[in-house]
XYZ file of C-alpha atoms in Angstrom:
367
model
C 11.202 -10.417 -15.404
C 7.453 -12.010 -15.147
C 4.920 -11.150 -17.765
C 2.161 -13.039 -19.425
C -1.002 -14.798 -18.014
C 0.302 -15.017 -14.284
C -0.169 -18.500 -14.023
C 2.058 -22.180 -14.493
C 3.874 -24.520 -12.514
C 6.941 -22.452 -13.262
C 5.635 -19.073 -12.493
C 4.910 -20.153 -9.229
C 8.482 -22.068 -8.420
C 10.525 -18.830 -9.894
C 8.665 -16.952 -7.276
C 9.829 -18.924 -4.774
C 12.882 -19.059 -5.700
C 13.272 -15.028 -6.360
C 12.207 -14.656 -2.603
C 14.374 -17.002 -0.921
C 17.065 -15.799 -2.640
C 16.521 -12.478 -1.429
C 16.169 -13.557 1.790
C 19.273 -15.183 1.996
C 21.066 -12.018 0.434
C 19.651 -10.160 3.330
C 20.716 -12.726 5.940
C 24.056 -12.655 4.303
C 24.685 -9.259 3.832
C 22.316 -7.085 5.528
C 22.400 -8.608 9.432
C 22.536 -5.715 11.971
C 22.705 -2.593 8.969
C 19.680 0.328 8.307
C 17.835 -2.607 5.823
C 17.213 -5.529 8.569
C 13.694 -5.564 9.706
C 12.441 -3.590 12.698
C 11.621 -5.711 15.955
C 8.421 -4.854 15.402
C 8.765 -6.778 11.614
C 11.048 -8.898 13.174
C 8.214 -10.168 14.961
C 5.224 -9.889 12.453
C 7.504 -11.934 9.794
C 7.457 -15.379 12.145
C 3.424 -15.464 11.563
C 3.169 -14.670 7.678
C 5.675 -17.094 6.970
C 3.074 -19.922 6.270
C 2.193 -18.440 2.812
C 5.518 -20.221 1.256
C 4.202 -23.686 1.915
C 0.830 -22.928 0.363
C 0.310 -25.058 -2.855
C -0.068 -23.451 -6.348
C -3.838 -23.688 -5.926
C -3.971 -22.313 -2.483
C -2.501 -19.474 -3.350
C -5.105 -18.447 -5.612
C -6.604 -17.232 -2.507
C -3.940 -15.739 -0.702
C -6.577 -13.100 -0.512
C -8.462 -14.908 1.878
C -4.969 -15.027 4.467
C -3.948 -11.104 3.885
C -5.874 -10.278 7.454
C -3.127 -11.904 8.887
C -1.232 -8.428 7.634
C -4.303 -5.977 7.961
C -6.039 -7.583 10.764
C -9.311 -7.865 9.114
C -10.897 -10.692 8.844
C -11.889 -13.071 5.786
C -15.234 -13.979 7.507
C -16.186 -10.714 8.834
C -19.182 -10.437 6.750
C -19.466 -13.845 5.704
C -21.838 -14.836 7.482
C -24.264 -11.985 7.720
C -27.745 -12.610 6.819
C -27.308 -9.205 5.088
C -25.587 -10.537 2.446
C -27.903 -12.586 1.236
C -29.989 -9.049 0.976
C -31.482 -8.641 -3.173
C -32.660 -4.485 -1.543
C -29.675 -2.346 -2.139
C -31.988 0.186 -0.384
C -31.461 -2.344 2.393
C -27.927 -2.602 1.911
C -27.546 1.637 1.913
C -28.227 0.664 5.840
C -25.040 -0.506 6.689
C -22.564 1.147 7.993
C -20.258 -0.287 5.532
C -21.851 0.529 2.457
C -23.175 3.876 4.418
C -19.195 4.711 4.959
C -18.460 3.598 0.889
C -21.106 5.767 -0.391
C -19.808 8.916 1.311
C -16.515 7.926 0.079
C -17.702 7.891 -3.378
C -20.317 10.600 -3.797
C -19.522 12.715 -6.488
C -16.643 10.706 -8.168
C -16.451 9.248 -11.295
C -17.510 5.766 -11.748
C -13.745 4.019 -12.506
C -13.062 5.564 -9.268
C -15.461 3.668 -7.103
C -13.000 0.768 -6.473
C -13.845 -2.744 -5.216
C -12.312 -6.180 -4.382
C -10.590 -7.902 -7.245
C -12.413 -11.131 -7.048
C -10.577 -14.185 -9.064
C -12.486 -16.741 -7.193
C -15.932 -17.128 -5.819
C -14.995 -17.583 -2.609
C -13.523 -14.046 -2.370
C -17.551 -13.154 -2.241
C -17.363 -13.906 1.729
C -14.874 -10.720 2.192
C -17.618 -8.320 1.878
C -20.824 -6.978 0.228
C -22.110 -6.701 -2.805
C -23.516 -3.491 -3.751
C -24.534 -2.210 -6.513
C -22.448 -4.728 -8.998
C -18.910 -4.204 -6.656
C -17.694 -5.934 -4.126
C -17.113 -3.910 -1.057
C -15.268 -4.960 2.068
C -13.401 -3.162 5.216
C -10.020 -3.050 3.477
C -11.729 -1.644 0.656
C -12.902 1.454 2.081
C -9.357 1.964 3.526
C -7.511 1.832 0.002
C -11.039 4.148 -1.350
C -10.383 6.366 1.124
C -6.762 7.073 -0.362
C -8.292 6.884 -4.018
C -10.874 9.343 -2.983
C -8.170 11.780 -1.298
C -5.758 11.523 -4.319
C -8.746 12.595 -7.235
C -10.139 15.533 -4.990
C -6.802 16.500 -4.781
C -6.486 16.534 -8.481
C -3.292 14.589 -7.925
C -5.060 11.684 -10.587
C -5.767 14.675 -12.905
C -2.317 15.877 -13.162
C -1.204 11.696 -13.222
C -3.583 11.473 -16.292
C -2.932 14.702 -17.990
C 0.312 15.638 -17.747
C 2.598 12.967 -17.323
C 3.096 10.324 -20.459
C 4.251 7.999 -18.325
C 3.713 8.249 -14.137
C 5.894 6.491 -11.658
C 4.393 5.133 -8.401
C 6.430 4.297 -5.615
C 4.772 2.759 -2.808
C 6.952 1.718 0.318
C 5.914 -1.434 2.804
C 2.582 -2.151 0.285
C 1.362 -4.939 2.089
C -0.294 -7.554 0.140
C -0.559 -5.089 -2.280
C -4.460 -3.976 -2.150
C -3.503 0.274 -2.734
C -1.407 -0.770 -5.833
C -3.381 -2.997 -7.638
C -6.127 -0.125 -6.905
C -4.039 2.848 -8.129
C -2.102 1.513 -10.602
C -5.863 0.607 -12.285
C -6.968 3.694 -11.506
C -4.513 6.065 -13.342
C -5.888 4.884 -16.630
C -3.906 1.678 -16.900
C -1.117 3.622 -17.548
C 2.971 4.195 -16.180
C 4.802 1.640 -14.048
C 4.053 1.318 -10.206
C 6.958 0.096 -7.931
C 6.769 -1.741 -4.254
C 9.201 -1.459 -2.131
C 8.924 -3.981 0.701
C 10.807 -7.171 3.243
C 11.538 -9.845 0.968
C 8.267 -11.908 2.886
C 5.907 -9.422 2.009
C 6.932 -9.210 -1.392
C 5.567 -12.843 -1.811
C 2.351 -11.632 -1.010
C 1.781 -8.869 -2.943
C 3.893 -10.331 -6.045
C 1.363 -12.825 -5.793
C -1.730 -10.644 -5.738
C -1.252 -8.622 -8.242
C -0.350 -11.463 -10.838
C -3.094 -13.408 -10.134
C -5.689 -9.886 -10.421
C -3.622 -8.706 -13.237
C -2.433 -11.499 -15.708
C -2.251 -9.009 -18.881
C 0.881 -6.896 -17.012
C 4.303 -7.454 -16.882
C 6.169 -7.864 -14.261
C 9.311 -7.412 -12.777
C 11.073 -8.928 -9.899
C 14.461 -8.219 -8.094
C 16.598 -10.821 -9.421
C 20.385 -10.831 -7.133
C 21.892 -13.154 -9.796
C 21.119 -11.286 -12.867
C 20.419 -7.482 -11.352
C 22.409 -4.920 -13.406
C 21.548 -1.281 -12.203
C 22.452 0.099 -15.841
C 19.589 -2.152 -17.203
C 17.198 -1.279 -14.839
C 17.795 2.649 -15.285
C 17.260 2.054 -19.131
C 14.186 -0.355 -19.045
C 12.096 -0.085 -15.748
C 9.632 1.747 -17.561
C 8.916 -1.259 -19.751
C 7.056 -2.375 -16.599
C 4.081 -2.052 -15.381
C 4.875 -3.818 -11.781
C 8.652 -3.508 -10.189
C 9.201 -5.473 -6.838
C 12.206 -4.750 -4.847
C 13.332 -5.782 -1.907
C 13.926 -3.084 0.933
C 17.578 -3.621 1.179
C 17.598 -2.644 -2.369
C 15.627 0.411 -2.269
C 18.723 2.480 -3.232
C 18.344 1.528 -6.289
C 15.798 3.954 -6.492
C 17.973 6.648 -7.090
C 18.214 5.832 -10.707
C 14.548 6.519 -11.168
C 14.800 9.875 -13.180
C 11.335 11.461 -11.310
C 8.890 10.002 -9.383
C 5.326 11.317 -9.889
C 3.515 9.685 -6.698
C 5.409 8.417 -3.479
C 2.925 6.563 -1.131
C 3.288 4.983 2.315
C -0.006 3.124 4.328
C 0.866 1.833 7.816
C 4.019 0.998 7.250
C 6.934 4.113 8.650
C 5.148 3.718 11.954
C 6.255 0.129 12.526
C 10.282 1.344 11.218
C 12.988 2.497 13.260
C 13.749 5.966 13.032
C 16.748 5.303 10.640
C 14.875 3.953 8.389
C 12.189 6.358 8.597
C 14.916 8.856 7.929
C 16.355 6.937 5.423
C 13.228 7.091 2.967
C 12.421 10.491 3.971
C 15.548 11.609 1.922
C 15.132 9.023 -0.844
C 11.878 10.630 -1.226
C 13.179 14.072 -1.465
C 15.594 13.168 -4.373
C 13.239 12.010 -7.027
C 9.850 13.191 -5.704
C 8.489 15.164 -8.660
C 4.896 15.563 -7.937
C 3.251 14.005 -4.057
C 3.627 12.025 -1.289
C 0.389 10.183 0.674
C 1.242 9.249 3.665
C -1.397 7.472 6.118
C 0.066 6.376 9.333
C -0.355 6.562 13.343
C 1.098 9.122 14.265
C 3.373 7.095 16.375
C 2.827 3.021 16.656
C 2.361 2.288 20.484
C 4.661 -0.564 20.328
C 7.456 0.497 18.339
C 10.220 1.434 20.437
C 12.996 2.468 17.795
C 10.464 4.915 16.506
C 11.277 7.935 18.828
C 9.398 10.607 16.960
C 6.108 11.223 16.010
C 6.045 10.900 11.923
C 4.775 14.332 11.426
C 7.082 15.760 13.245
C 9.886 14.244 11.181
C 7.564 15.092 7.533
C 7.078 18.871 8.687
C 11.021 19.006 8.158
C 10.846 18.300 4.459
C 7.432 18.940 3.098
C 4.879 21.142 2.525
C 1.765 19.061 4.457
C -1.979 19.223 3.942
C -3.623 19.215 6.450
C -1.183 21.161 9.042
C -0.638 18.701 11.423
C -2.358 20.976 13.761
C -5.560 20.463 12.406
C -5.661 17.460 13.866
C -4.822 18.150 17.335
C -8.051 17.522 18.883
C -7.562 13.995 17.744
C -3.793 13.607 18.786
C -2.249 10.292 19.542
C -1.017 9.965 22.782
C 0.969 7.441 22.132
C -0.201 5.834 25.394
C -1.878 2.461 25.590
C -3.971 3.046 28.038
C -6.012 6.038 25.698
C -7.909 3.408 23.877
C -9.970 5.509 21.927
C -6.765 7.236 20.520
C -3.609 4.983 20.377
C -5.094 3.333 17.115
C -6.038 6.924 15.375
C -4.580 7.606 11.567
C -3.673 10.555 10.326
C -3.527 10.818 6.239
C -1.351 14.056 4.330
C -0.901 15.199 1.295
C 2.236 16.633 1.005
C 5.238 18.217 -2.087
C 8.968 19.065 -1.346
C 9.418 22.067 1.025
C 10.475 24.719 -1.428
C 8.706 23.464 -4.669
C 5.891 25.269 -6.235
C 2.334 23.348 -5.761
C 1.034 22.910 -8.899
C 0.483 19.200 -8.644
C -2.222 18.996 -5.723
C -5.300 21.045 -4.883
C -5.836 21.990 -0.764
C -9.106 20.493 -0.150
C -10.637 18.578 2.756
C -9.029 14.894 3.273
C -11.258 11.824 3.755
C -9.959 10.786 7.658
C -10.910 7.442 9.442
C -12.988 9.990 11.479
C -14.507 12.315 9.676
C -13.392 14.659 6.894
C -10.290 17.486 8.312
C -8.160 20.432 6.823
């Protein structure tokens, strides 16, 4: 367990240790079974490696290297005469802030997220506008925020339930979390379920953007599964590695599942595999925002919603967005990259946690 201020020379070397001792559990243990990376991972692992020899210091910025995971750019905007711009009337121009604002019309002010920014340097990622700091990878986790509060899925999170439990699976360097875990009121424990490499990233930014909460960390020396069923609540972040994820059939409900760009780059056993760890504890919804089918992963042989439609009740019907369809085919440019976000409950359980309305899409707003 981690808690406190986030920071010390021996916060940072018990990280280190945490995650190479997972990865050698995995390499041990886990070599050719359902929980070894995809090729695709395989692959992406090699390049994101270089975050473990960062110093202490350097990885106060670790938010300035995450585009090596969502392929956007630290110095995209940095430098653009426009942000030098004092006119927010100016600023309403862009398509950026153009794209936030219709993101945010109409919602509640502690719902208009924006970069965490621990260091001034974390100014280059983006814009500021109107007092927040908006950036491309911003308007992808607002875009999720904004789906889940139309959807009255934060209502029901803040209203009924004491005590929610978040489950997001493959969470990157953990932008969505640190976003929805502030946005439920501060309130309920939010786990990430990820490959032992991308846990150091996200570990690390949400400690350093959240030094008040505690924290929790997969420990293989000292892990008993009795403890963890009685105390995980206690916690306000839970990291576990993916070869672990069973564990998460302890969890006695789990009020919000969520999964960004991360099935589509899985085989389809492990695909599978969550699908029905999801159905066992899901109490409430499931966001899922994916391709449709990643171009380049070959052990993915079906398209996601094909494999959702068998256990869920989706919103939109994946039909809605067949005039936007992934071909799967390189060679469609304009729609190999194209995501496709759903709102979706068990198949058989009554919907009284989510309200049908239009979703927020990368192109426009569908269903």
């Amino acid at each position: 367990m981690i808690s406190g201020d986030g920071t010390g020379k021996s916060m940072f070397l018990e990280i280190h240790k945490l995650i190479k001792i997972m990865i050698a559990e995995r390499e041990l243990k886990f070599v050719d079974t359902l929980f070894y990376p995809s090729e695709v991972w395989l692959d992406a692992i090699k390049h994101l490696n270089f975050v473990f020899d960062l110093s202490e210091e350097s990885l106060d910025y670790i938010r300035m290297h995450t585009g090596f995971i969502t392929g956007v750019a630290w110095f995209q905007h940095a430098h653009q005469p426009y942000r030098q711009w004092n006119s927010e009337r100016l600023k309403n121009e862009l398509p950026l802030i153009q794209r936030y604002e219709e993101l945010t019309n109409g919602l509640p002010e502690k719902y208009a997220i924006e970069e965490p920014c621990n260091k001034s340097a974390i100014n280059n990622l983006g814009v500021r506008y109107n007092n927040k700091l908006i950036s491309n990878d911003v308007l992808r986790y607002q875009r999720c925020i904004t789906n889940l509060y139309n959807s009255n899925v934060f209502e029901h999170l803040e209203n009924e339930i004491s005590h929610p439990v978040t489950v997001e699976i493959g969470a990157g360097y953990g932008g969505v979390a640190h976003q929805i875990a502030s946005a439920i009121l501060n309130k309920g424990t939010y786990i990430i379920v990820d490959l032992p490499e991308i846990l150091f990233w996200s570990i690390n930014f949400i400690r350093i953007n959240n030094p008040d909460k505690k924290l929790w960390i997969y420990d293989a020396e000292s892990f008993d599964l009795d403890e963890f069923k009685r105390s995980y609540k206690n916690y306000d972040y839970i990291f576990i590695p993916n070869y672990m994820s069973e564990i998460l059939k302890v969890l006695e409900s789990v009020d919000l599942y969520v999964n960004l760009l991360s099935f589509q780059e899985m085989s389809q056993q492990q695909v599978a595999f969550y699908l029905d760890l999801i159905q066992r504890n899901l109490n409430g919804v499931f966001y899922s925002e994916n391709f449709s089918k990643h171009w380049m992963n070959t052990e993915l042989t079906s398209k996601l919603h094909h494999l959702y439609e068998k256990c869920f009740v989706m919103h939109p019907r994946p039909e809605q967005y067949s005039s936007i369809e992934c071909s799967n085919d390189p060679q469609e440019l304009k729609t190999v990259w194209n995501l496709f976000p759903f709102i979706m409950c068990l198949n058989g359980q009554q919907n009284t946690v989510f309200k049908q309305v239009p979703l927020h899409t990368p192109y426009g707003i569908i269903g």
